[in-house]
GROMACS .gro file of C-alpha atoms in nm:
model
  340
    1MET     CA    1  19.843  11.782  10.390
    2SER     CA    2  19.758  11.913  10.045
    3SER     CA    3  19.404  11.903   9.910
    4GLU     CA    4  19.501  11.629   9.666
    5GLN     CA    5  19.637  11.415   9.948
    6ALA     CA    6  19.326  11.476  10.154
    7LEU     CA    7  19.110  11.369   9.859
    8ASN     CA    8  19.314  11.053   9.807
    9ALA     CA    9  19.288  10.970  10.177
   10ALA     CA   10  18.910  11.015  10.167
   11VAL     CA   11  18.880  10.789   9.862
   12LEU     CA   12  19.100  10.525  10.027
   13ARG     CA   13  18.894  10.542  10.344
   14SER     CA   14  18.571  10.508  10.146
   15ASP     CA   15  18.708  10.212   9.946
   16ARG     CA   16  18.821  10.035  10.263
   17PHE     CA   17  18.484  10.098  10.421
   18ARG     CA   18  18.309   9.953  10.115
   19LEU     CA   19  18.532   9.643  10.095
   20GLU     CA   20  18.477   9.557  10.460
   21ARG     CA   21  18.096   9.561  10.431
   22GLU     CA   22  18.011   9.517  10.064
   23THR     CA   23  17.946   9.146  10.093
   24ASP     CA   24  17.657   9.204  10.337
   25TRP     CA   25  17.514   9.481  10.119
   26ILE     CA   26  17.518   9.262   9.809
   27ARG     CA   27  17.350   8.978   9.995
   28LEU     CA   28  17.083   9.211  10.133
   29GLU     CA   29  17.019   9.363   9.791
   30SER     CA   30  16.981   9.015   9.640
   31ILE     CA   31  16.724   8.920   9.904
   32ILE     CA   32  16.529   9.245   9.864
   33SER     CA   33  16.530   9.216   9.482
   34LYS     CA   34  16.376   8.867   9.501
   35MET     CA   35  16.108   8.989   9.742
   36GLU     CA   36  16.025   9.286   9.520
   37LYS     CA   37  15.978   9.051   9.225
   38GLY     CA   38  15.743   8.828   9.422
   39LYS     CA   39  15.998   8.547   9.450
   40ALA     CA   40  16.018   8.538   9.830
   41ARG     CA   41  15.952   8.162   9.825
   42GLN     CA   42  16.285   8.112   9.650
   43LEU     CA   43  16.470   8.249   9.953
   44SER     CA   44  16.649   8.002  10.177
   45ASP     CA   45  16.577   7.982  10.548
   46GLU     CA   46  16.919   8.130  10.614
   47ASP     CA   47  16.841   8.436  10.402
   48VAL     CA   48  16.505   8.490  10.571
   49LEU     CA   49  16.660   8.468  10.918
   50ALA     CA   50  16.949   8.693  10.816
   51LEU     CA   51  16.727   8.970  10.673
   52PRO     CA   52  16.669   9.166  10.998
   53THR     CA   53  17.040   9.144  11.090
   54LEU     CA   54  17.151   9.255  10.746
   55TYR     CA   55  16.905   9.545  10.759
   56ARG     CA   56  17.037   9.665  11.097
   57THR     CA   57  17.395   9.631  10.970
   58LEU     CA   58  17.304   9.841  10.667
   59LEU     CA   59  17.162  10.117  10.887
   60SER     CA   60  17.479  10.114  11.094
   61SER     CA   61  17.689  10.144  10.779
   62LEU     CA   62  17.477  10.431  10.655
   63SER     CA   63  17.515  10.613  10.986
   64ILE     CA   64  17.894  10.574  10.978
   65ALA     CA   65  17.911  10.687  10.615
   66ARG     CA   66  17.718  11.002  10.694
   67GLU     CA   67  17.918  11.088  11.004
   68ASN     CA   68  18.250  11.052  10.823
   69SER     CA   69  18.131  11.230  10.506
   70LEU     CA   70  18.226  10.940  10.283
   71ASP     CA   71  18.165  10.920   9.909
   72ALA     CA   72  17.832  11.081   9.818
   73GLY     CA   73  17.762  10.807   9.566
   74LEU     CA   74  17.808  10.543   9.835
   75ILE     CA   75  17.573  10.726  10.072
   76ASP     CA   76  17.307  10.753   9.800
   77TYR     CA   77  17.337  10.380   9.733
   78LEU     CA   78  17.303  10.293  10.101
   79GLU     CA   79  17.005  10.525  10.146
   80GLY     CA   80  16.827  10.372   9.848
   81LEU     CA   81  16.889  10.019   9.970
   82ALA     CA   82  16.778  10.113  10.322
   83LEU     CA   83  16.450  10.253  10.188
   84ARG     CA   84  16.381   9.942   9.981
   85SER     CA   85  16.467   9.720  10.275
   86TYR     CA   86  16.240   9.914  10.508
   87PHE     CA   87  15.932   9.845  10.295
   88MET     CA   88  16.021   9.477  10.273
   89VAL     CA   89  16.093   9.436  10.645
   90TYR     CA   90  15.813   9.652  10.789
   91GLY     CA   91  15.569   9.698  10.501
   92THR     CA   92  15.258   9.489  10.444
   93GLN     CA   93  15.354   9.212  10.208
   94THR     CA   94  15.039   9.108  10.030
   95SER     CA   95  14.907   9.105   9.677
   96PHE     CA   96  14.582   9.269   9.574
   97GLY     CA   97  14.423   8.927   9.530
   98ARG     CA   98  14.526   8.824   9.880
   99TRP     CA   99  14.399   9.154  10.025
  100LEU     CA  100  14.068   9.107   9.841
  101GLY     CA  101  14.038   8.756   9.979
  102SER     CA  102  14.107   8.885  10.329
  103PHE     CA  103  13.855   9.166  10.282
  104PHE     CA  104  13.568   8.937  10.180
  105GLY     CA  105  13.693   8.657  10.402
  106GLY     CA  106  13.619   8.840  10.725
  107GLY     CA  107  13.792   9.178  10.722
  108TRP     CA  108  13.485   9.367  10.606
  109SER     CA  109  13.244   9.188  10.840
  110ARG     CA  110  13.476   9.240  11.139
  111ALA     CA  111  13.501   9.612  11.061
  112VAL     CA  112  13.120   9.632  11.049
  113ARG     CA  113  13.085   9.453  11.382
  114ALA     CA  114  13.342   9.688  11.533
  115ILE     CA  115  13.106   9.984  11.473
  116GLN     CA  116  12.794   9.799  11.588
  117PRO     CA  117  12.693  10.062  11.849
  118ASP     CA  118  12.701  10.326  11.575
  119ILE     CA  119  12.491  10.103  11.349
  120TRP     CA  120  12.218  10.098  11.613
  121ILE     CA  121  12.234  10.477  11.639
  122ALA     CA  122  12.210  10.513  11.259
  123LEU     CA  123  11.921  10.264  11.246
  124LEU     CA  124  11.722  10.456  11.506
  125VAL     CA  125  11.792  10.783  11.323
  126MET     CA  126  11.676  10.639  10.991
  127MET     CA  127  11.360  10.496  11.142
  128ALA     CA  128  11.290  10.830  11.306
  129GLY     CA  129  11.339  11.007  10.972
  130ALA     CA  130  11.089  10.780  10.796
  131VAL     CA  131  10.834  10.829  11.074
  132ILE     CA  132  10.885  11.207  11.067
  133GLY     CA  133  10.828  11.220  10.691
  134TYR     CA  134  10.516  11.004  10.717
  135ILE     CA  135  10.368  11.209  11.002
  136LEU     CA  136  10.444  11.544  10.837
  137VAL     CA  137  10.269  11.449  10.514
  138ALA     CA  138   9.982  11.284  10.700
  139GLY     CA  139   9.925  11.608  10.890
  140ASN     CA  140   9.963  11.837  10.589
  141SER     CA  141   9.999  11.700  10.237
  142ASP     CA  142  10.188  12.013  10.130
  143TRP     CA  143  10.488  11.870  10.312
  144PHE     CA  144  10.507  11.606  10.040
  145TYR     CA  145  10.612  11.864   9.782
  146ALA     CA  146  10.873  12.003  10.022
  147LEU     CA  147  11.028  11.659  10.077
  148VAL     CA  148  10.994  11.498   9.734
  149PRO     CA  149  11.150  11.671   9.428
  150GLY     CA  150  10.884  11.813   9.197
  151ASN     CA  151  11.008  11.635   8.883
  152PHE     CA  152  10.909  11.301   9.040
  153ALA     CA  153  10.567  11.406   9.163
  154ASP     CA  154  10.361  11.289   8.865
  155ALA     CA  155  10.115  11.010   8.946
  156ARG     CA  156  10.264  10.950   9.289
  157VAL     CA  157  10.117  11.249   9.471
  158PRO     CA  158   9.867  11.294   9.752
  159GLY     CA  159   9.519  11.230   9.620
  160ALA     CA  160   9.624  11.002   9.334
  161SER     CA  161   9.384  10.714   9.261
  162GLU     CA  162   9.459  10.356   9.355
  163GLN     CA  163   9.463  10.253   8.990
  164ALA     CA  164   9.716  10.522   8.898
  165LEU     CA  165   9.944  10.428   9.183
  166ARG     CA  166   9.912  10.055   9.115
  167GLU     CA  167  10.013  10.108   8.755
  168THR     CA  168  10.334  10.273   8.867
  169LEU     CA  169  10.413   9.957   9.063
  170PHE     CA  170  10.303   9.689   8.818
  171GLY     CA  171  10.177   9.859   8.503
  172ALA     CA  172  10.328   9.886   8.156
  173HIS     CA  173  10.441  10.241   8.232
  174ASP     CA  174  10.682  10.121   8.499
  175GLY     CA  175  10.979  10.190   8.278
  176ASP     CA  176  10.876  10.554   8.238
  177GLY     CA  177  10.727  10.611   8.580
  178LEU     CA  178  10.848  10.453   8.899
  179ALA     CA  179  11.164  10.329   8.729
  180VAL     CA  180  11.268  10.692   8.694
  181PHE     CA  181  11.194  10.747   9.060
  182ALA     CA  182  11.398  10.436   9.147
  183ALA     CA  183  11.692  10.572   8.948
  184PHE     CA  184  11.659  10.898   9.139
  185LEU     CA  185  11.649  10.712   9.471
  186PHE     CA  186  11.963  10.517   9.383
  187SER     CA  187  12.153  10.828   9.275
  188ASN     CA  188  12.031  11.022   9.577
  189ASN     CA  189  12.106  10.741   9.820
  190ALA     CA  190  12.457  10.694   9.680
  191GLN     CA  191  12.528  11.063   9.739
  192VAL     CA  192  12.378  11.047  10.087
  193ALA     CA  193  12.592  10.743  10.173
  194LEU     CA  194  12.915  10.911  10.068
  195LEU     CA  195  12.828  11.242  10.232
  196ALA     CA  196  12.711  11.077  10.554
  197PHE     CA  197  13.055  10.924  10.587
  198ALA     CA  198  13.256  11.224  10.465
  199LEU     CA  199  13.083  11.469  10.700
  200GLY     CA  200  13.115  11.248  11.003
  201PHE     CA  201  13.420  11.439  11.123
  202ALA     CA  202  13.191  11.728  11.225
  203PHE     CA  203  13.090  11.533  11.538
  204ALA     CA  204  12.847  11.325  11.320
  205ILE     CA  205  12.578  11.596  11.327
  206PRO     CA  206  12.563  11.644  10.945
  207SER     CA  207  12.557  11.266  10.900
  208ILE     CA  208  12.255  11.234  11.128
  209LEU     CA  209  12.070  11.519  10.955
  210LEU     CA  210  12.134  11.363  10.614
  211LEU     CA  211  11.995  11.030  10.725
  212ILE     CA  212  11.683  11.195  10.868
  213HIS     CA  213  11.617  11.398  10.554
  214ASN     CA  214  11.674  11.105  10.321
  215MET     CA  215  11.439  10.875  10.509
  216ALA     CA  216  11.177  11.150  10.548
  217LEU     CA  217  11.150  11.150  10.168
  218LEU     CA  218  11.084  10.777  10.173
  219GLY     CA  219  10.832  10.814  10.454
  220ALA     CA  220  10.643  11.077  10.255
  221MET     CA  221  10.624  10.848   9.952
  222LEU     CA  222  10.510  10.558  10.169
  223TRP     CA  223  10.220  10.766  10.298
  224VAL     CA  224  10.096  10.830   9.944
  225PHE     CA  225  10.072  10.457   9.871
  226ALA     CA  226   9.942  10.372  10.217
  227GLN     CA  227   9.637  10.598  10.161
  228ARG     CA  228   9.528  10.367   9.880
  229GLY     CA  229   9.597  10.038  10.056
  230LEU     CA  230   9.918   9.973   9.861
  231THR     CA  231  10.162   9.972  10.153
  232VAL     CA  232  10.265   9.608  10.110
  233ASP     CA  233  10.304   9.640   9.733
  234PHE     CA  234  10.514   9.956   9.765
  235ILE     CA  235  10.741   9.800  10.027
  236GLY     CA  236  10.773   9.492   9.806
  237TRP     CA  237  10.871   9.707   9.508
  238LEU     CA  238  11.123   9.890   9.722
  239SER     CA  239  11.261   9.583   9.899
  240ILE     CA  240  11.400   9.412   9.591
  241HIS     CA  241  11.688   9.658   9.585
  242GLY     CA  242  11.613   9.865   9.894
  243THR     CA  243  11.726   9.605  10.147
  244THR     CA  244  12.075   9.630   9.998
  245GLU     CA  245  12.064  10.001   9.920
  246LEU     CA  246  11.926  10.113  10.255
  247PHE     CA  247  12.161   9.874  10.436
  248ALA     CA  248  12.449  10.045  10.254
  249ILE     CA  249  12.324  10.386  10.368
  250LEU     CA  250  12.288  10.250  10.721
  251LEU     CA  251  12.652  10.138  10.723
  252ALA     CA  252  12.775  10.462  10.566
  253GLY     CA  253  12.587  10.667  10.822
  254ALA     CA  254  12.719  10.446  11.100
  255ALA     CA  255  13.074  10.489  10.969
  256GLY     CA  256  13.032  10.867  10.974
  257ILE     CA  257  12.884  10.857  11.323
  258HIS     CA  258  13.168  10.632  11.436
  259VAL     CA  259  13.426  10.887  11.322
  260GLY     CA  260  13.237  11.180  11.473
  261ARG     CA  261  13.176  11.000  11.801
  262SER     CA  262  13.543  10.903  11.827
  263ILE     CA  263  13.645  11.265  11.781
  264ALA     CA  264  13.392  11.393  12.032
  265PHE     CA  265  13.465  11.121  12.289
  266PRO     CA  266  13.821  10.995  12.231
  267GLY     CA  267  13.847  10.830  12.571
  268ALA     CA  268  14.205  10.760  12.681
  269LYS     CA  269  14.340  10.834  12.332
  270SER     CA  270  14.428  11.173  12.191
  271HIS     CA  271  14.175  11.324  11.950
  272LEU     CA  272  14.415  11.268  11.659
  273ASN     CA  273  14.479  10.902  11.741
  274ALA     CA  274  14.111  10.834  11.805
  275ALA     CA  275  14.015  10.994  11.473
  276SER     CA  276  14.288  10.801  11.292
  277ASP     CA  277  14.184  10.463  11.431
  278ALA     CA  278  13.815  10.527  11.369
  279GLY     CA  279  13.885  10.658  11.018
  280LYS     CA  280  14.076  10.345  10.918
  281ARG     CA  281  13.799  10.121  11.043
  282ALA     CA  282  13.524  10.330  10.884
  283ALA     CA  283  13.712  10.350  10.553
  284LEU     CA  284  13.717   9.970  10.535
  285VAL     CA  285  13.342   9.967  10.590
  286MET     CA  286  13.297  10.226  10.314
  287VAL     CA  287  13.484  10.012  10.060
  288GLY     CA  288  13.213   9.754  10.114
  289VAL     CA  289  12.938  10.016  10.105
  290ILE     CA  290  13.042  10.111   9.751
  291LEU     CA  291  13.021   9.746   9.648
  292MET     CA  292  12.675   9.721   9.807
  293LEU     CA  293  12.555  10.025   9.615
  294ILE     CA  294  12.676   9.868   9.290
  295CYS     CA  295  12.490   9.549   9.382
  296ALA     CA  296  12.176   9.750   9.460
  297GLY     CA  297  12.203   9.924   9.123
  298LEU     CA  298  12.214   9.589   8.944
  299LEU     CA  299  11.913   9.464   9.140
  300GLU     CA  300  11.721   9.781   9.061
  301GLY     CA  301  11.812   9.770   8.695
  302TYR     CA  302  11.744   9.403   8.628
  303ALA     CA  303  11.569   9.206   8.904
  304ARG     CA  304  11.301   9.466   8.968
  305GLN     CA  305  11.219   9.484   8.597
  306LEU     CA  306  11.195   9.107   8.561
  307ILE     CA  307  10.986   9.037   8.872
  308ASN     CA  308  10.641   9.193   8.852
  309ASN     CA  309  10.475   9.059   9.165
  310SER     CA  310  10.512   9.146   9.531
  311ILE     CA  311  10.580   8.790   9.651
  312GLY     CA  312  10.877   8.753   9.418
  313ARG     CA  313  11.007   9.097   9.511
  314PHE     CA  314  10.983   9.021   9.882
  315ALA     CA  315  11.163   8.691   9.823
  316VAL     CA  316  11.456   8.862   9.653
  317GLY     CA  317  11.467   9.155   9.896
  318GLY     CA  318  11.429   8.933  10.200
  319GLY     CA  319  11.693   8.695  10.070
  320MET     CA  320  11.940   8.979  10.023
  321LEU     CA  321  11.867   9.115  10.371
  322LEU     CA  322  11.924   8.771  10.524
  323PHE     CA  323  12.248   8.736  10.330
  324TRP     CA  324  12.386   9.068  10.457
  325LEU     CA  325  12.284   8.998  10.817
  326LEU     CA  326  12.448   8.656  10.817
  327TYR     CA  327  12.761   8.787  10.647
  328PHE     CA  328  12.811   9.085  10.875
  329PHE     CA  329  12.712   8.936  11.210
  330ARG     CA  330  12.792   8.565  11.181
  331PHE     CA  331  13.072   8.530  10.925
  332GLY     CA  332  13.442   8.569  11.008
  333ARG     CA  333  13.410   8.567  11.386
  334GLN     CA  334  13.678   8.305  11.435
  335THR     CA  335  13.954   8.483  11.242
  336GLY     CA  336  14.132   8.791  11.370
  337ARG     CA  337  14.014   9.037  11.626
  338PRO     CA  338  13.722   9.277  11.576
  339GLY     CA  339  13.807   9.596  11.397
  340ALA     CA  340  14.158   9.480  11.307
   0.00000   0.00000   0.00000
């Protein structure tokens, strides 16, 4: 057989192959095109039921075409249609709006509850850090300057008078004094939150150290105000945005610890699978942490400036804390399984 005859035979074989199966391909492509355009509701019940069968038939056709070295253009077409069909058959079919609704409607709270043991670990670490900072400065005030950056140690230093400290909380200089420190705290805490999560893969040790150091700074500052009988006022000033901000750090640290603990103690899973599962769950928590930090920034920038008394500040801070506790540990329990 000459080369020309062989070529004609191959073309004839390819054409026959196409004619025998083209109807199913066209139908499948029509279904996939409607789904890609968000018109899945326009599909008939017959088309929906036929989709898996048509997809398997397409894969069979593609396999035959490759084995028999049929027309390259035909193979390219079948491969492209198979790829599109795969995403429609096995991919997650949801819009961003629907995902967002699912996230706030219980997905985020379930992810947080799934790492609850790590939240308790992070909480104990943070409390220990604050106590360590307080005790260190109480024993030797020089520790204050080691823990708190020097550019924020103006009126809020060991030995400052009650009047000077009170003015930083309620005085007219709030915008130039403690407001600057609040901005530093927010920026610092945002970095700590992200790093505590990102470094969790190192068996959570860097995450724990970051939480301790960050809270030691806060404990040192608390001691300064406590020496002048302003503990309640300082906590009130801090609570208006701190209940959200520190809660975000708590969750970020817990997410990092969750990843590190899963790698160190994978259980029946392989280290890779354990890290993958923990990472997906922790990443969902971190999406919410970013939103919490934005919320804390708004509270710090507006609510704290408008409310100039401790009772009002405690009301806002306490209300936000109650909201987060109810959302994370009471909301969305009836839908889905934890950590899904």
